[in-house]
């Protein structure tokens, strides 16, 4: 090409008259009251007050949309789910209504193990088909990125099958899928009484293989009296670190195991649940930059009463994320917006904290914050136009789905417009 040829530029698309919650930290919601946002290809090329918009942007625009004062936020991010699984556990819900606890049910071979049985016998295609509606449900609310954990196989073959299904979901649907390996979710029945031998399998076989083939972005574990001990969790973290894989942890859900501090020692991306975390645990998270992922759906569904120490997270400046924990036993939740509402009502987060928990801080927990989580020049054009006038409304509704249009990497991936009737 001759060097006099003009630089090829992609067409620009602009959205104007928008109230934009950029979710940057310089002001509440990073709010721009009368804003405009422009994208070129997959990226945001400009965002700011409409009156400050550079003149050449308009001349290069292929389309200009008037959003008539509606609110725009970053695409939502659900940073903790177990949404790939087979079967359901509706029967356990009834058992718990009759008085059985989550630990009772787990002790009788139910709980996670029940889902493991169903998942082991499901073919990849069945697993994919059964999981798809759960992912679609999240996407219909403006979710553009989601973390999905393995952990219902607990043997090499099924864990690898789960990870391949998780990967396929991201290849099939217009959503960013971040896979996590959670081999230490529960003890598989064939290892009953031999939990250290199972941890050996995780450390010497599974983690090196998953790291080598890049099948997951992080390693997770369930550190709890009904899960794995802190010593076993530490061995798993060491194996992950040896393979240069980042870690996250289910910590302090029902008791204080010192899991959050242990995770922080390994510079964990996140520690999740945290109802029983100590002040020392929160301090360690603050020093390590570990995100606190709050899961109000599990708190609600298990009728827990101990609330995570929200004020301590605030005082020590630990970023808080909010996620669905979508899973069949303790949080069968298909709505991230409902989780924002629960984070408000049950945990007393402010509406801004709740929204930051499903955007900026969730991106950080998944280590995708360089390209997602806020609306800034250079980041991916992942955003939602909502039928609301102020972002505080997002954490207010119960069962109300206000996204009007969802864009991911500049492309429209969801619209709430009803399809007109096609005739008789
Ligand atoms: Zn979980």
Tab-separated table of C-alpha atoms and ligand atoms in Angstrom:
chain	number	residue	atom	x	y	z
A	1	UNK	CA	0.000	0.000	0.000
A	2	UNK	CA	1.419	3.442	-0.891
A	3	UNK	CA	2.225	5.479	2.166
A	4	UNK	CA	-0.006	8.307	0.931
A	5	UNK	CA	-3.153	6.156	1.378
A	6	UNK	CA	-5.465	7.460	4.130
A	7	UNK	CA	-5.507	5.515	7.382
A	8	UNK	CA	-8.460	3.116	7.212
A	9	UNK	CA	-10.806	3.870	10.099
A	10	UNK	CA	-13.858	1.926	11.138
A	11	UNK	CA	-17.243	3.636	11.239
A	12	UNK	CA	-18.104	5.329	14.479
A	13	UNK	CA	-21.410	4.893	16.289
A	14	UNK	CA	-22.534	7.407	18.913
A	15	UNK	CA	-25.142	7.309	21.685
A	16	UNK	CA	-26.227	10.742	22.914
A	17	UNK	CA	-28.498	12.290	25.580
A	18	UNK	CA	-27.593	9.507	27.994
A	19	UNK	CA	-27.115	9.452	31.737
A	20	UNK	CA	-23.932	7.400	31.834
A	21	UNK	CA	-22.785	5.529	34.943
A	22	UNK	CA	-19.200	4.956	33.839
A	23	UNK	CA	-18.422	3.377	37.254
A	24	UNK	CA	-15.040	5.075	37.424
A	25	UNK	CA	-14.064	6.032	40.969
A	26	UNK	CA	-13.632	9.791	40.580
A	27	UNK	CA	-17.267	10.588	41.511
A	28	UNK	CA	-20.412	8.656	42.554
A	29	UNK	CA	-21.211	6.089	39.838
A	30	UNK	CA	-18.667	7.937	37.674
A	31	UNK	CA	-21.892	9.643	36.580
A	32	UNK	CA	-22.168	11.848	33.504
A	33	UNK	CA	-25.607	13.466	33.510
A	34	UNK	CA	-25.931	14.483	29.901
A	35	UNK	CA	-23.410	12.253	28.224
A	36	UNK	CA	-22.391	10.657	24.978
A	37	UNK	CA	-20.512	7.493	24.236
A	38	UNK	CA	-18.817	6.579	20.949
A	39	UNK	CA	-17.474	3.281	19.755
A	40	UNK	CA	-15.235	2.348	16.887
A	41	UNK	CA	-15.234	-1.366	16.189
A	42	UNK	CA	-15.112	-3.204	19.507
A	43	UNK	CA	-13.757	-0.316	21.545
A	44	UNK	CA	-15.035	2.788	23.253
A	45	UNK	CA	-13.283	5.727	21.587
A	46	UNK	CA	-14.888	8.527	23.543
A	47	UNK	CA	-17.156	9.019	26.569
A	48	UNK	CA	-17.999	12.278	28.315
A	49	UNK	CA	-20.371	15.236	28.569
A	50	UNK	CA	-22.155	15.723	25.229
A	51	UNK	CA	-21.095	19.359	25.026
A	52	UNK	CA	-17.422	18.344	25.148
A	53	UNK	CA	-17.695	15.923	22.242
A	54	UNK	CA	-14.992	16.534	19.610
A	55	UNK	CA	-16.400	17.812	16.308
A	56	UNK	CA	-14.661	15.261	14.101
A	57	UNK	CA	-16.384	12.422	15.962
A	58	UNK	CA	-19.777	13.495	14.606
A	59	UNK	CA	-18.483	13.880	11.062
A	60	UNK	CA	-17.111	10.329	11.161
A	61	UNK	CA	-20.244	8.836	12.717
A	62	UNK	CA	-22.183	6.282	10.730
A	63	UNK	CA	-25.071	6.291	13.216
A	64	UNK	CA	-26.104	8.578	16.061
A	65	UNK	CA	-28.666	7.252	18.551
A	66	UNK	CA	-30.675	9.498	20.853
A	67	UNK	CA	-31.268	7.461	24.034
A	68	UNK	CA	-33.657	10.116	25.403
A	69	UNK	CA	-32.232	10.428	28.909
A	70	UNK	CA	-32.019	6.712	29.614
A	71	UNK	CA	-29.261	5.296	31.749
A	72	UNK	CA	-26.188	3.513	30.345
A	73	UNK	CA	-23.933	1.317	32.512
A	74	UNK	CA	-21.096	-1.083	31.795
A	75	UNK	CA	-22.177	-4.609	30.848
A	76	UNK	CA	-22.785	-6.520	34.068
A	77	UNK	CA	-20.310	-9.162	35.245
A	78	UNK	CA	-21.265	-12.205	37.309
A	79	UNK	CA	-17.963	-13.235	38.895
A	80	UNK	CA	-19.031	-16.397	40.782
A	81	UNK	CA	-21.261	-19.094	39.279
A	82	UNK	CA	-21.551	-22.873	39.110
A	83	UNK	CA	-24.100	-22.756	36.316
A	84	UNK	CA	-22.891	-25.828	34.391
A	85	UNK	CA	-24.412	-28.915	36.010
A	86	UNK	CA	-26.967	-31.642	35.392
A	87	UNK	CA	-30.143	-32.430	37.321
A	88	UNK	CA	-31.692	-30.366	40.091
A	89	UNK	CA	-32.019	-30.506	43.873
A	90	UNK	CA	-35.613	-29.391	44.408
A	91	UNK	CA	-36.117	-32.315	46.796
A	92	UNK	CA	-33.478	-30.959	49.150
A	93	UNK	CA	-35.310	-27.649	49.279
A	94	UNK	CA	-38.266	-29.549	50.741
A	95	UNK	CA	-36.017	-31.423	53.178
A	96	UNK	CA	-34.659	-28.134	54.461
A	97	UNK	CA	-38.170	-26.786	54.910
A	98	UNK	CA	-38.790	-29.800	57.144
A	99	UNK	CA	-35.780	-28.900	59.284
A	100	UNK	CA	-32.690	-30.556	57.738
A	101	UNK	CA	-29.631	-28.309	57.479
A	102	UNK	CA	-27.340	-27.946	54.456
A	103	UNK	CA	-24.652	-29.864	56.405
A	104	UNK	CA	-27.175	-32.652	57.328
A	105	UNK	CA	-28.044	-33.138	53.666
A	106	UNK	CA	-24.373	-33.119	52.617
A	107	UNK	CA	-23.649	-35.717	55.345
A	108	UNK	CA	-26.333	-38.018	53.916
A	109	UNK	CA	-24.720	-38.049	50.463
A	110	UNK	CA	-26.938	-35.282	49.101
A	111	UNK	CA	-25.872	-31.710	48.411
A	112	UNK	CA	-22.949	-31.267	46.031
A	113	UNK	CA	-22.522	-35.040	45.750
A	114	UNK	CA	-26.056	-35.409	44.381
A	115	UNK	CA	-25.205	-33.023	41.566
A	116	UNK	CA	-21.917	-34.873	41.027
A	117	UNK	CA	-23.849	-38.114	40.427
A	118	UNK	CA	-26.119	-36.445	37.853
A	119	UNK	CA	-23.258	-34.604	36.153
A	120	UNK	CA	-21.023	-37.668	35.835
A	121	UNK	CA	-23.639	-39.536	33.799
A	122	UNK	CA	-24.568	-36.563	31.587
A	123	UNK	CA	-23.032	-36.432	28.111
A	124	UNK	CA	-21.355	-33.159	27.127
A	125	UNK	CA	-24.283	-32.280	24.867
A	126	UNK	CA	-26.815	-32.809	27.684
A	127	UNK	CA	-24.727	-30.775	30.080
A	128	UNK	CA	-24.527	-27.962	27.563
A	129	UNK	CA	-28.265	-28.006	26.800
A	130	UNK	CA	-29.265	-28.104	30.478
A	131	UNK	CA	-26.940	-25.234	31.373
A	132	UNK	CA	-27.801	-22.936	28.472
A	133	UNK	CA	-31.063	-21.490	29.905
A	134	UNK	CA	-29.211	-20.424	33.059
A	135	UNK	CA	-26.619	-18.501	31.085
A	136	UNK	CA	-29.312	-16.994	28.842
A	137	UNK	CA	-31.211	-15.839	31.909
A	138	UNK	CA	-28.175	-13.899	33.141
A	139	UNK	CA	-27.508	-12.452	29.689
A	140	UNK	CA	-31.080	-11.206	29.365
A	141	UNK	CA	-30.335	-8.903	32.308
A	142	UNK	CA	-27.301	-7.280	30.752
A	143	UNK	CA	-24.571	-9.721	31.820
A	144	UNK	CA	-21.727	-9.600	29.274
A	145	UNK	CA	-19.133	-11.604	31.241
A	146	UNK	CA	-19.526	-14.546	33.576
A	147	UNK	CA	-17.254	-16.813	35.581
A	148	UNK	CA	-18.201	-20.499	35.560
A	149	UNK	CA	-16.612	-23.102	37.836
A	150	UNK	CA	-16.145	-26.804	37.337
A	151	UNK	CA	-16.501	-28.946	40.472
A	152	UNK	CA	-19.421	-31.301	39.849
A	153	UNK	CA	-17.250	-33.988	38.262
A	154	UNK	CA	-14.518	-34.506	40.863
A	155	UNK	CA	-12.875	-37.090	38.635
A	156	UNK	CA	-10.475	-36.327	35.825
A	157	UNK	CA	-12.805	-37.232	32.986
A	158	UNK	CA	-15.879	-35.310	34.201
A	159	UNK	CA	-13.948	-32.240	35.332
A	160	UNK	CA	-12.379	-32.015	31.861
A	161	UNK	CA	-15.813	-32.507	30.268
A	162	UNK	CA	-17.234	-29.693	32.395
A	163	UNK	CA	-14.381	-27.370	31.435
A	164	UNK	CA	-14.923	-28.144	27.750
A	165	UNK	CA	-18.652	-27.395	28.083
A	166	UNK	CA	-17.839	-24.151	29.900
A	167	UNK	CA	-15.486	-23.158	27.097
A	168	UNK	CA	-18.091	-24.047	24.456
A	169	UNK	CA	-20.661	-21.788	26.135
A	170	UNK	CA	-18.371	-18.814	25.605
A	171	UNK	CA	-17.726	-19.826	22.011
A	172	UNK	CA	-21.430	-20.287	21.263
A	173	UNK	CA	-22.996	-17.267	22.949
A	174	UNK	CA	-21.946	-13.607	22.791
A	175	UNK	CA	-20.677	-13.490	26.370
A	176	UNK	CA	-17.188	-13.599	27.882
A	177	UNK	CA	-16.830	-16.826	29.866
A	178	UNK	CA	-14.047	-17.085	32.451
A	179	UNK	CA	-13.548	-20.749	33.488
A	180	UNK	CA	-12.345	-21.723	36.982
A	181	UNK	CA	-11.176	-25.175	38.089
A	182	UNK	CA	-12.884	-26.160	41.358
A	183	UNK	CA	-11.756	-29.762	41.859
A	184	UNK	CA	-11.751	-29.210	45.629
A	185	UNK	CA	-15.492	-28.534	45.781
A	186	UNK	CA	-16.422	-31.707	47.705
A	187	UNK	CA	-14.848	-35.075	48.410
A	188	UNK	CA	-15.826	-37.601	45.722
A	189	UNK	CA	-17.471	-40.732	47.187
A	190	UNK	CA	-14.703	-43.050	45.948
A	191	UNK	CA	-12.232	-41.109	48.143
A	192	UNK	CA	-14.327	-41.360	51.342
A	193	UNK	CA	-11.902	-41.389	54.278
A	194	UNK	CA	-8.988	-40.592	51.939
A	195	UNK	CA	-9.306	-36.869	51.410
A	196	UNK	CA	-5.529	-36.317	51.324
A	197	UNK	CA	-5.249	-38.807	48.464
A	198	UNK	CA	-7.871	-36.804	46.543
A	199	UNK	CA	-5.924	-33.606	47.194
A	200	UNK	CA	-2.854	-35.438	45.798
A	201	UNK	CA	-4.802	-36.132	42.587
A	202	UNK	CA	-5.767	-32.461	42.333
A	203	UNK	CA	-2.220	-31.226	42.961
A	204	UNK	CA	-0.132	-33.673	40.970
A	205	UNK	CA	-2.435	-34.543	38.068
A	206	UNK	CA	-5.318	-32.140	37.556
A	207	UNK	CA	-3.792	-28.705	38.161
A	208	UNK	CA	-0.652	-29.301	36.034
A	209	UNK	CA	-2.793	-30.683	33.205
A	210	UNK	CA	-5.303	-27.810	33.343
A	211	UNK	CA	-2.500	-25.240	33.480
A	212	UNK	CA	-0.633	-26.863	30.564
A	213	UNK	CA	-3.728	-26.981	28.327
A	214	UNK	CA	-5.022	-23.571	29.533
A	215	UNK	CA	-8.416	-25.020	30.395
A	216	UNK	CA	-9.102	-22.628	33.274
A	217	UNK	CA	-8.090	-19.106	34.295
A	218	UNK	CA	-7.907	-19.797	38.051
A	219	UNK	CA	-8.053	-22.515	40.716
A	220	UNK	CA	-10.706	-22.407	43.433
A	221	UNK	CA	-11.378	-24.526	46.549
A	222	UNK	CA	-14.013	-24.883	49.257
A	223	UNK	CA	-12.328	-24.395	52.627
A	224	UNK	CA	-14.910	-25.363	55.254
A	225	UNK	CA	-15.697	-28.044	57.842
A	226	UNK	CA	-17.822	-29.796	55.195
A	227	UNK	CA	-15.207	-29.078	52.506
A	228	UNK	CA	-11.401	-29.074	52.687
A	229	UNK	CA	-9.159	-28.153	55.613
A	230	UNK	CA	-6.878	-25.099	55.579
A	231	UNK	CA	-3.847	-27.436	55.297
A	232	UNK	CA	-5.335	-29.175	52.247
A	233	UNK	CA	-6.349	-25.836	50.751
A	234	UNK	CA	-2.792	-24.584	51.197
A	235	UNK	CA	-1.411	-27.577	49.288
A	236	UNK	CA	-3.836	-26.850	46.437
A	237	UNK	CA	-2.817	-23.179	46.382
A	238	UNK	CA	0.848	-24.166	46.328
A	239	UNK	CA	0.259	-26.488	43.371
A	240	UNK	CA	-1.639	-23.700	41.558
A	241	UNK	CA	1.128	-21.194	42.274
A	242	UNK	CA	3.755	-23.646	41.021
A	243	UNK	CA	1.812	-23.734	37.732
A	244	UNK	CA	1.439	-19.927	37.749
A	245	UNK	CA	-2.325	-20.144	38.074
A	246	UNK	CA	-4.122	-17.488	40.134
A	247	UNK	CA	-6.391	-18.631	42.931
A	248	UNK	CA	-9.714	-17.766	44.517
A	249	UNK	CA	-11.440	-19.339	47.519
A	250	UNK	CA	-14.844	-20.192	48.999
A	251	UNK	CA	-13.982	-18.951	52.482
A	252	UNK	CA	-15.687	-18.490	55.844
A	253	UNK	CA	-19.224	-19.336	54.685
A	254	UNK	CA	-20.303	-21.211	57.832
A	255	UNK	CA	-17.279	-20.871	60.132
A	256	UNK	CA	-13.975	-19.024	60.456
A	257	UNK	CA	-11.303	-21.353	59.051
A	258	UNK	CA	-8.753	-18.610	58.430
A	259	UNK	CA	-9.341	-19.202	54.724
A	260	UNK	CA	-9.408	-15.557	53.675
A	261	UNK	CA	-6.008	-14.890	55.277
A	262	UNK	CA	-4.610	-18.047	53.678
A	263	UNK	CA	-5.965	-16.986	50.283
A	264	UNK	CA	-4.486	-13.519	50.761
A	265	UNK	CA	-1.076	-15.072	51.455
A	266	UNK	CA	-1.254	-16.513	47.935
A	267	UNK	CA	-2.421	-13.151	46.530
A	268	UNK	CA	-5.867	-14.556	45.721
A	269	UNK	CA	-7.958	-12.715	43.149
A	270	UNK	CA	-10.964	-13.119	45.423
A	271	UNK	CA	-12.275	-14.671	48.609
A	272	UNK	CA	-15.966	-15.460	48.369
A	273	UNK	CA	-18.900	-15.763	50.862
A	274	UNK	CA	-17.044	-14.406	53.970
A	275	UNK	CA	-19.937	-14.329	56.437
A	276	UNK	CA	-17.583	-15.459	59.237
A	277	UNK	CA	-14.349	-13.737	58.192
A	278	UNK	CA	-12.359	-12.164	61.056
A	279	UNK	CA	-10.996	-8.637	61.086
A	280	UNK	CA	-7.500	-10.093	60.635
A	281	UNK	CA	-8.767	-11.930	57.548
A	282	UNK	CA	-10.155	-8.714	56.095
A	283	UNK	CA	-6.888	-6.915	56.868
A	284	UNK	CA	-4.925	-9.618	55.029
A	285	UNK	CA	-7.276	-9.290	52.031
A	286	UNK	CA	-6.787	-5.519	52.013
A	287	UNK	CA	-3.009	-5.894	51.955
A	288	UNK	CA	-3.116	-8.495	49.169
A	289	UNK	CA	-5.644	-6.608	47.015
A	290	UNK	CA	-8.055	-9.558	47.219
A	291	UNK	CA	-11.670	-8.794	46.231
A	292	UNK	CA	-14.464	-9.777	48.647
A	293	UNK	CA	-17.163	-11.527	46.593
A	294	UNK	CA	-20.507	-11.368	48.393
A	295	UNK	CA	-23.128	-14.001	47.625
A	296	UNK	CA	-26.443	-12.841	49.082
A	297	UNK	CA	-28.400	-15.501	47.152
A	298	UNK	CA	-26.795	-18.331	49.155
A	299	UNK	CA	-27.241	-16.341	52.385
A	300	UNK	CA	-30.935	-15.912	51.591
A	301	UNK	CA	-31.613	-19.427	50.304
A	302	UNK	CA	-29.944	-21.123	53.293
A	303	UNK	CA	-31.640	-18.645	55.649
A	304	UNK	CA	-28.305	-17.661	57.180
A	305	UNK	CA	-28.236	-14.980	59.834
A	306	UNK	CA	-24.582	-13.904	60.089
A	307	UNK	CA	-24.025	-11.005	57.681
A	308	UNK	CA	-20.530	-10.476	56.172
A	309	UNK	CA	-18.658	-7.596	57.897
A	310	UNK	CA	-19.509	-4.959	55.291
A	311	UNK	CA	-18.357	-1.990	57.360
A	312	UNK	CA	-14.964	-3.645	57.958
A	313	UNK	CA	-14.554	-4.151	54.197
A	314	UNK	CA	-15.349	-0.467	53.732
A	315	UNK	CA	-13.021	0.680	56.500
A	316	UNK	CA	-10.114	-1.350	55.145
A	317	UNK	CA	-10.923	-0.503	51.520
A	318	UNK	CA	-11.424	-4.081	50.355
A	319	UNK	CA	-13.302	-3.937	47.026
A	320	UNK	CA	-16.664	-5.707	47.217
A	321	UNK	CA	-18.179	-7.663	44.329
A	322	UNK	CA	-21.669	-9.186	44.192
A	323	UNK	CA	-22.439	-12.420	42.319
A	324	UNK	CA	-25.222	-14.974	41.906
A	325	UNK	CA	-23.321	-18.126	43.001
A	326	UNK	CA	-25.798	-19.743	40.542
A	327	UNK	CA	-25.870	-23.410	41.636
A	328	UNK	CA	-28.553	-26.054	42.186
A	329	UNK	CA	-28.286	-26.463	45.957
A	330	UNK	CA	-27.612	-23.258	47.827
A	331	UNK	CA	-28.332	-20.466	45.340
A	332	UNK	CA	-30.478	-21.449	42.343
A	333	UNK	CA	-30.346	-17.856	41.129
A	334	UNK	CA	-30.654	-16.745	37.525
A	335	UNK	CA	-30.788	-13.028	38.231
A	336	UNK	CA	-27.818	-10.825	39.023
A	337	UNK	CA	-30.129	-7.829	39.432
A	338	UNK	CA	-31.973	-9.651	42.194
A	339	UNK	CA	-28.593	-10.217	43.874
A	340	UNK	CA	-27.989	-6.459	43.758
A	341	UNK	CA	-31.322	-5.977	45.466
A	342	UNK	CA	-30.444	-8.603	48.108
A	343	UNK	CA	-27.015	-7.060	48.658
A	344	UNK	CA	-28.914	-3.864	49.467
A	345	UNK	CA	-31.647	-5.304	51.653
A	346	UNK	CA	-29.791	-8.154	53.387
A	347	UNK	CA	-26.207	-6.813	53.530
A	348	UNK	CA	-26.948	-3.066	53.495
A	349	UNK	CA	-24.724	-2.157	50.565
A	350	UNK	CA	-25.472	1.206	49.024
A	351	UNK	CA	-26.976	1.082	45.502
A	352	UNK	CA	-23.657	2.365	44.160
A	353	UNK	CA	-21.663	-0.308	46.019
A	354	UNK	CA	-24.023	-2.978	44.692
A	355	UNK	CA	-23.605	-1.809	41.087
A	356	UNK	CA	-19.817	-1.498	41.468
A	357	UNK	CA	-19.966	-5.083	42.737
A	358	UNK	CA	-21.406	-6.295	39.452
A	359	UNK	CA	-19.184	-4.126	37.224
A	360	UNK	CA	-15.834	-2.623	38.267
A	361	UNK	CA	-15.062	-4.896	41.219
A	362	UNK	CA	-16.361	-8.046	39.524
A	363	UNK	CA	-14.026	-7.309	36.594
A	364	UNK	CA	-11.157	-7.030	39.016
A	365	UNK	CA	-12.059	-10.355	40.676
A	366	UNK	CA	-11.868	-11.988	37.230
A	367	UNK	CA	-8.775	-10.055	36.159
A	368	UNK	CA	-10.572	-8.637	33.120
A	369	UNK	CA	-10.544	-5.074	34.449
A	370	UNK	CA	-8.132	-3.784	31.816
A	371	UNK	CA	-10.854	-4.190	29.186
A	372	UNK	CA	-14.176	-4.354	31.096
A	373	UNK	CA	-16.005	-3.190	34.196
A	374	UNK	CA	-16.037	0.570	33.536
A	375	UNK	CA	-16.898	2.772	30.559
A	376	UNK	CA	-13.648	4.433	29.543
A	377	UNK	CA	-11.828	5.187	26.306
A	378	UNK	CA	-9.920	2.140	25.119
A	379	UNK	CA	-12.054	-0.409	26.938
A	380	UNK	CA	-14.366	-2.854	25.204
A	381	UNK	CA	-17.712	-1.374	24.160
A	382	UNK	CA	-19.658	-3.595	26.585
A	383	UNK	CA	-22.610	-1.607	27.842
A	384	UNK	CA	-26.320	-1.706	28.623
A	385	UNK	CA	-28.978	0.889	27.830
A	386	UNK	CA	-31.605	0.590	30.552
A	387	UNK	CA	-35.212	1.733	30.721
A	388	UNK	CA	-34.423	3.676	33.874
A	389	UNK	CA	-33.424	7.267	34.564
A	390	UNK	CA	-30.862	6.727	37.358
A	391	UNK	CA	-28.491	3.815	38.108
A	392	UNK	CA	-29.727	3.579	41.715
A	393	UNK	CA	-32.908	2.025	40.302
A	394	UNK	CA	-31.020	-1.113	39.273
A	395	UNK	CA	-30.672	-2.413	42.812
A	396	UNK	CA	-34.271	-1.509	43.618
A	397	UNK	CA	-36.472	-3.795	41.531
A	398	UNK	CA	-37.473	-7.359	42.330
A	399	UNK	CA	-38.020	-9.502	39.257
A	400	UNK	CA	-38.075	-6.508	36.962
A	401	UNK	CA	-35.857	-6.719	33.866
A	402	UNK	CA	-35.181	-3.265	32.522
A	403	UNK	CA	-32.372	-3.716	29.932
A	404	UNK	CA	-33.423	-2.146	26.646
A	405	UNK	CA	-30.367	-3.005	24.565
A	406	UNK	CA	-27.148	-4.821	25.470
A	407	UNK	CA	-23.909	-4.330	23.509
A	408	UNK	CA	-20.813	-6.489	23.748
A	409	UNK	CA	-17.648	-5.501	21.921
A	410	UNK	CA	-19.720	-2.953	20.032
A	411	UNK	CA	-22.301	-5.429	18.767
A	412	UNK	CA	-25.932	-5.560	19.832
A	413	UNK	CA	-26.408	-8.899	21.626
A	414	UNK	CA	-29.777	-8.445	23.299
A	415	UNK	CA	-32.824	-6.257	22.837
A	416	UNK	CA	-36.006	-6.184	24.867
A	417	UNK	CA	-38.134	-5.127	21.894
A	418	UNK	CA	-40.878	-7.672	21.376
A	419	UNK	CA	-40.961	-9.321	17.975
A	420	UNK	CA	-44.085	-8.106	16.147
A	421	UNK	CA	-46.751	-10.743	15.497
A	422	UNK	CA	-46.114	-12.615	12.248
A	423	UNK	CA	-49.802	-13.025	11.309
A	424	UNK	CA	-51.915	-16.158	11.574
B	1	LIG	ZN1	-19.791	-21.055	45.007
